[in-house]
Structures are given as C-alpha cells and as structure tokens.
Short mmCIF file of C-alpha atoms and ligand atoms in Angstrom, two decimals:
data_model
loop_
_atom_site.label_atom_id
_atom_site.label_comp_id
_atom_site.label_asym_id
_atom_site.label_seq_id
_atom_site.Cartn_x
_atom_site.Cartn_y
_atom_site.Cartn_z
CA MET L 22 -30.68 11.57 46.39
CA SER L 23 -32.50 12.90 43.40
CA VAL L 24 -31.53 16.40 42.39
CA PHE L 25 -34.40 18.82 41.72
CA ILE L 26 -34.15 21.94 39.59
CA LEU L 27 -37.09 24.34 39.43
CA LEU L 28 -36.96 27.03 36.75
CA ASN L 29 -39.04 30.10 37.58
CA CYS L 30 -40.08 32.11 34.51
CA LYS L 31 -41.16 35.11 36.65
CA THR L 32 -42.54 37.74 34.24
CA PHE L 33 -39.57 37.69 31.90
CA ASP L 34 -40.65 38.10 28.26
CA GLU L 35 -38.27 35.23 27.48
CA GLY L 36 -40.45 33.01 29.68
CA THR L 37 -43.89 34.24 28.66
CA ALA L 38 -46.52 32.46 26.52
CA ARG L 39 -44.87 30.69 23.54
CA ASN L 40 -41.44 31.37 25.03
CA ALA L 41 -42.52 29.44 28.14
CA ILE L 42 -43.17 26.43 25.92
CA LYS L 43 -39.68 26.67 24.40
CA LEU L 44 -38.16 26.81 27.89
CA ALA L 45 -40.30 23.88 29.00
CA GLU L 46 -39.06 21.86 26.00
CA ALA L 47 -35.47 22.65 26.99
CA CYS L 48 -36.22 21.52 30.57
CA ARG L 49 -37.72 18.27 29.28
CA ASP L 50 -34.84 17.52 26.90
CA VAL L 51 -32.09 18.20 29.45
CA SER L 52 -34.02 16.36 32.14
CA GLU L 53 -34.34 13.27 29.93
CA SER L 54 -30.75 13.21 28.76
CA ALA L 55 -29.14 14.09 32.11
CA GLY L 56 -31.51 12.08 34.30
CA VAL L 57 -32.19 15.08 36.56
CA ASN L 58 -35.64 16.18 37.66
CA ILE L 59 -36.23 19.59 36.06
CA ALA L 60 -39.55 21.43 36.48
CA ILE L 61 -40.80 24.80 35.28
CA ALA L 62 -42.93 27.51 36.90
CA PRO L 63 -44.43 29.63 34.14
CA GLN L 64 -46.82 32.49 34.81
CA ILE L 65 -50.18 31.24 36.03
CA PRO L 66 -52.06 32.02 32.77
CA ASP L 67 -49.41 29.94 30.94
CA ILE L 68 -49.77 26.80 33.09
CA TYR L 69 -52.39 25.16 30.88
CA ARG L 70 -50.54 26.09 27.68
CA VAL L 71 -47.24 24.64 28.93
CA ALA L 72 -48.65 21.56 30.67
CA SER L 73 -50.73 20.67 27.60
CA ALA L 74 -47.83 21.04 25.19
CA VAL L 75 -44.81 19.60 27.02
CA ASP L 76 -44.28 16.54 29.19
CA VAL L 77 -42.55 18.29 32.08
CA PRO L 78 -43.60 18.96 35.69
CA VAL L 79 -45.29 22.38 35.83
CA TYR L 80 -45.50 24.48 39.00
CA SER L 81 -47.51 27.58 39.74
CA GLN L 82 -45.63 30.71 40.83
CA HIS L 83 -48.22 31.35 43.53
CA ILE L 84 -51.25 29.75 45.17
CA ASP L 85 -53.80 30.97 47.69
CA GLY L 86 -55.41 28.92 50.41
CA ALA L 87 -58.84 30.11 49.29
CA GLY L 88 -61.49 27.45 48.78
CA PRO L 89 -64.39 27.62 46.34
CA GLY L 90 -66.63 30.64 46.76
CA SER L 91 -66.42 34.41 46.98
CA HIS L 92 -62.68 35.05 46.58
CA THR L 93 -62.27 37.32 43.57
CA GLY L 94 -58.72 37.48 42.26
CA LYS L 95 -57.43 34.57 44.34
CA ILE L 96 -55.58 31.62 42.80
CA TYR L 97 -57.73 28.59 43.60
CA VAL L 98 -55.90 25.29 43.91
CA LYS L 99 -58.37 23.37 41.77
CA ALA L 100 -57.89 25.82 38.90
CA ILE L 101 -54.14 25.25 38.78
CA LEU L 102 -54.55 21.51 39.32
CA GLU L 103 -56.98 21.24 36.40
CA ALA L 104 -54.66 23.41 34.33
CA GLY L 105 -51.94 20.80 34.78
CA ALA L 106 -49.82 22.04 37.67
CA VAL L 107 -48.25 19.47 40.00
CA GLY L 108 -47.33 21.96 42.71
CA SER L 109 -46.65 25.57 43.52
CA LEU L 110 -44.19 28.06 44.89
CA ILE L 111 -45.48 29.68 48.08
CA ASN L 112 -44.23 32.97 49.49
CA HIS L 113 -41.70 33.78 46.77
CA SER L 114 -39.60 36.80 47.69
CA GLU L 115 -41.43 38.74 44.97
CA ARG L 116 -44.84 37.51 46.21
CA ARG L 117 -44.62 37.51 50.00
CA MET L 118 -47.47 36.14 52.13
CA THR L 119 -48.39 36.14 55.82
CA LEU L 120 -47.49 33.05 57.85
CA ALA L 121 -51.19 32.14 58.12
CA ASP L 122 -51.62 32.42 54.34
CA ILE L 123 -48.47 30.34 53.73
CA GLU L 124 -49.84 27.57 55.90
CA ALA L 125 -53.28 27.73 54.25
CA ALA L 126 -51.66 27.47 50.81
CA ALA L 127 -49.58 24.45 51.86
CA VAL L 128 -52.68 22.78 53.28
CA VAL L 129 -54.74 23.08 50.08
CA LEU L 130 -51.82 21.77 48.03
CA LYS L 131 -51.44 18.77 50.34
CA GLN L 132 -55.18 18.08 50.21
CA ASN L 133 -54.85 17.86 46.44
CA LYS L 134 -51.65 15.75 46.56
CA MET L 135 -49.62 18.58 45.05
CA THR L 136 -46.08 19.65 45.93
CA SER L 137 -45.37 22.71 48.09
CA VAL L 138 -42.18 24.76 47.71
CA ILE L 139 -42.13 27.41 50.43
CA CYS L 140 -39.63 30.17 49.73
CA THR L 141 -37.77 31.78 52.62
CA ASN L 142 -35.27 34.59 53.06
CA ASN L 143 -33.23 33.57 56.11
CA ILE L 144 -32.62 30.68 58.51
CA ALA L 145 -35.40 31.73 60.92
CA THR L 146 -38.08 31.81 58.23
CA THR L 147 -36.73 28.54 56.84
CA ALA L 148 -37.29 26.97 60.27
CA ALA L 149 -40.84 28.36 60.40
CA ALA L 150 -41.54 27.05 56.90
CA ALA L 151 -40.19 23.60 57.78
CA ALA L 152 -42.63 23.43 60.70
CA ILE L 153 -45.48 23.69 58.17
CA GLY L 154 -44.22 20.51 56.53
CA PRO L 155 -43.93 21.25 52.79
CA GLU L 156 -42.04 18.91 50.47
CA TYR L 157 -39.45 21.65 49.90
CA VAL L 158 -38.25 24.91 51.39
CA ALA L 159 -36.26 27.17 49.08
CA ILE L 160 -33.86 29.55 50.78
CA GLU L 161 -33.19 32.66 48.68
CA PRO L 162 -31.43 35.73 50.11
CA PRO L 163 -33.35 38.56 48.37
CA GLU L 164 -30.26 40.71 47.85
CA LEU L 165 -28.71 38.03 45.62
CA ILE L 166 -31.79 37.38 43.48
CA GLY L 167 -31.10 38.35 39.89
CA SER L 168 -27.57 39.43 40.84
CA GLY L 169 -25.65 36.73 39.00
CA ILE L 170 -23.77 36.16 42.28
CA PRO L 171 -24.57 32.60 43.38
CA VAL L 172 -25.85 32.13 46.92
CA SER L 173 -23.83 28.92 47.11
CA LYS L 174 -20.64 31.01 46.87
CA ALA L 175 -21.69 34.33 48.40
CA ASN L 176 -23.51 32.97 51.43
CA PRO L 177 -22.87 29.24 51.92
CA GLU L 178 -23.68 29.57 55.64
CA ILE L 179 -27.30 30.40 54.88
CA ILE L 180 -27.62 27.06 53.08
CA THR L 181 -25.88 24.95 55.71
CA GLY L 182 -27.75 26.84 58.45
CA SER L 183 -31.07 26.20 56.71
CA VAL L 184 -30.26 22.52 56.20
CA ASP L 185 -29.40 22.15 59.90
CA ALA L 186 -32.53 24.03 61.04
CA VAL L 187 -34.77 21.95 58.81
CA LYS L 188 -33.21 18.67 59.99
CA LYS L 189 -34.06 19.57 63.59
CA ILE L 190 -37.64 20.56 62.86
CA ASN L 191 -38.77 18.17 60.13
CA PRO L 192 -36.17 15.92 58.45
CA ASN L 193 -38.67 15.00 55.72
CA VAL L 194 -38.51 18.51 54.31
CA LYS L 195 -35.96 18.94 51.53
CA VAL L 196 -33.95 22.12 51.06
CA LEU L 197 -33.49 23.98 47.79
CA CYS L 198 -31.50 27.16 47.46
CA GLY L 199 -31.70 29.97 44.95
CA ALA L 200 -30.48 33.41 43.92
CA GLY L 201 -27.77 34.02 41.37
CA ILE L 202 -27.48 30.34 40.43
CA SER L 203 -26.66 29.68 36.79
CA LYS L 204 -23.65 27.39 36.35
CA GLY L 205 -22.73 23.79 36.98
CA GLU L 206 -20.33 24.80 39.73
CA ASP L 207 -23.15 26.70 41.51
CA LEU L 208 -25.43 23.67 41.56
CA LYS L 209 -22.56 21.37 42.59
CA ALA L 210 -21.69 23.71 45.48
CA ALA L 211 -25.35 23.87 46.57
CA ILE L 212 -25.52 20.09 46.72
CA GLU L 213 -22.25 19.82 48.61
CA LEU L 214 -23.73 22.26 51.17
CA GLY L 215 -26.70 19.94 51.73
CA ALA L 216 -29.36 21.29 49.37
CA VAL L 217 -31.14 18.78 47.11
CA GLY L 218 -31.36 21.24 44.25
CA VAL L 219 -31.98 24.81 43.18
CA LEU L 220 -34.69 27.30 42.35
CA LEU L 221 -33.44 29.63 39.64
CA ALA L 222 -34.57 32.07 37.00
CA SER L 223 -32.59 34.74 35.15
CA GLY L 224 -29.40 32.75 34.53
CA ILE L 225 -31.37 30.29 32.40
CA VAL L 226 -34.48 32.20 31.26
CA LYS L 227 -32.44 35.14 29.96
CA ALA L 228 -29.53 33.11 28.61
CA LYS L 229 -28.82 33.37 24.86
CA ASP L 230 -29.26 29.61 24.66
CA PRO L 231 -31.32 28.37 27.64
CA LYS L 232 -30.90 24.71 26.69
CA ALA L 233 -27.10 25.03 26.61
CA ALA L 234 -27.26 26.89 29.94
CA LEU L 235 -29.29 24.03 31.43
CA TYR L 236 -26.78 21.48 30.14
CA ASP L 237 -24.02 23.49 31.80
CA LEU L 238 -26.03 23.65 35.03
CA VAL L 239 -26.26 19.86 35.28
CA SER L 240 -22.79 19.13 33.91
CA LEU L 241 -21.03 18.57 37.26
CA ILE L 242 -23.53 16.39 39.09
O1 G3P Q 807 -37.23 32.02 41.98
C1 G3P Q 807 -35.91 32.06 41.63
C2 G3P Q 807 -35.26 33.32 42.00
O2 G3P Q 807 -35.89 34.21 42.81
C3 G3P Q 807 -33.82 33.46 41.82
O3 G3P Q 807 -33.72 34.29 40.73
O4 G3P Q 807 -32.70 35.23 38.76
O5 G3P Q 807 -31.36 34.97 40.84
O6 G3P Q 807 -32.00 32.96 39.54
P1 G3P Q 807 -32.34 34.36 39.93
#
C-alpha cells in the first residue's frame, strides 16, 4: 500500500504565495527521501506558481463541475489542469457543496483524468461520497479540525467505520483521514485503522520548521 499525504495550505499566510513554494519544496524533499507520496493543495491562484516551480503533485482546494461558458466566479477544471493541478479536494468542511455539485465536480475531474478527494464529516456522508467513486474520500470530523487533537486518537471509530462503509460500497475508493494530525504517531495510528494516508494542514503549515514536522510525520511508517 502506498501512503498518501495531502497538505492543505488553506488560507494560512504561511502557505500563501512564496510561502506555498517553500512548503512545496519541503513536501518534495521529504517525499523523495522517505519514499512517501506527499502532495500539496495551495490556494487556487497559487497553483500555477507552485506547479511551475516545484516537482510535486499539486491539488486544488476546490473545483466546480461547471463547463466552459457563462459561469462567472466558478473554478473551471481546465483552468486548474492547465495551471498544473493533478486533482482537487471536493466538499472540504470549509467549502461545503451540495451532493449534486460534489458529483458534478468528481465527473469533470474524471473526464480530465484528474484525482478526486471528496471530504466528508461522518460515516454516512463517507458512504455517499464512496458511491460517487472518487479515488479518495477524506473523513474529517469538523470539531477536530485545527484543534491539534488527532482524529486517529480522539475518534478512531469514525475512521474504521468509514473504511468499512467504503469497502461495502466501492472497494476501489481509498480512505484518508484528517483533523488534528501532525505527528508520526498520528499517521501510524491512521494507517493501522485502515486509512491509506492523511489530509492535514495546521500542524505542518504553521510549524516553526515545516520540513522537520514532515519528517516527524513520516518517521514511523
Ligand atoms: O484539510 C485538512 C484539514 O481540514 C485538517 O486541518 O489543521 O486539523 O490539520 P488540520
């Protein structure tokens, strides 16, 4: 199984513009030396900047299902593809979407051979997301996001429950978990619970030394 770590820059200053490049370089370096797949999701206006500067998989933080045409303000899949993104988060807890819009976003990503990561907040929404057939679902209890309390310790049942639900609905879908993850023991626990990796943000983006924090994250796998 190949472990996948996706670092979400959100709108942290430490992950914006030139800082996003520094974080992407840290992801690349740790990924190469630890042999773990580490990707970054900078803000959408930073995708081109990061993807052009650093050899690391770049994800969008959001995508709309809108096609070409009259859709002012929407994020069009071809724009992020041409900018250098390989995939996108869909329905992040801080950017919720309707079920119909989630499905439309996953469809346009698939049509463009890009990777979908559908975020969910409980086992029921994880099951619904798995039915759409993304590459990944990412279960993140909202109350633990940014808390520093790792979901893999505070709510292990939500991870095992999500893994079981996904297996029944579509065993090709892989499960990530997120919220409060920052240390090697958190990632190790997530994997032992059946996740293939983690979606995380503040513990790395806001760390004094993000590269050292990433090395710690991968130290036990
Ligand atoms: O997208 C990752 C996220 O919502 C978890 O945030 O800061 O708890 O790692 P954080």
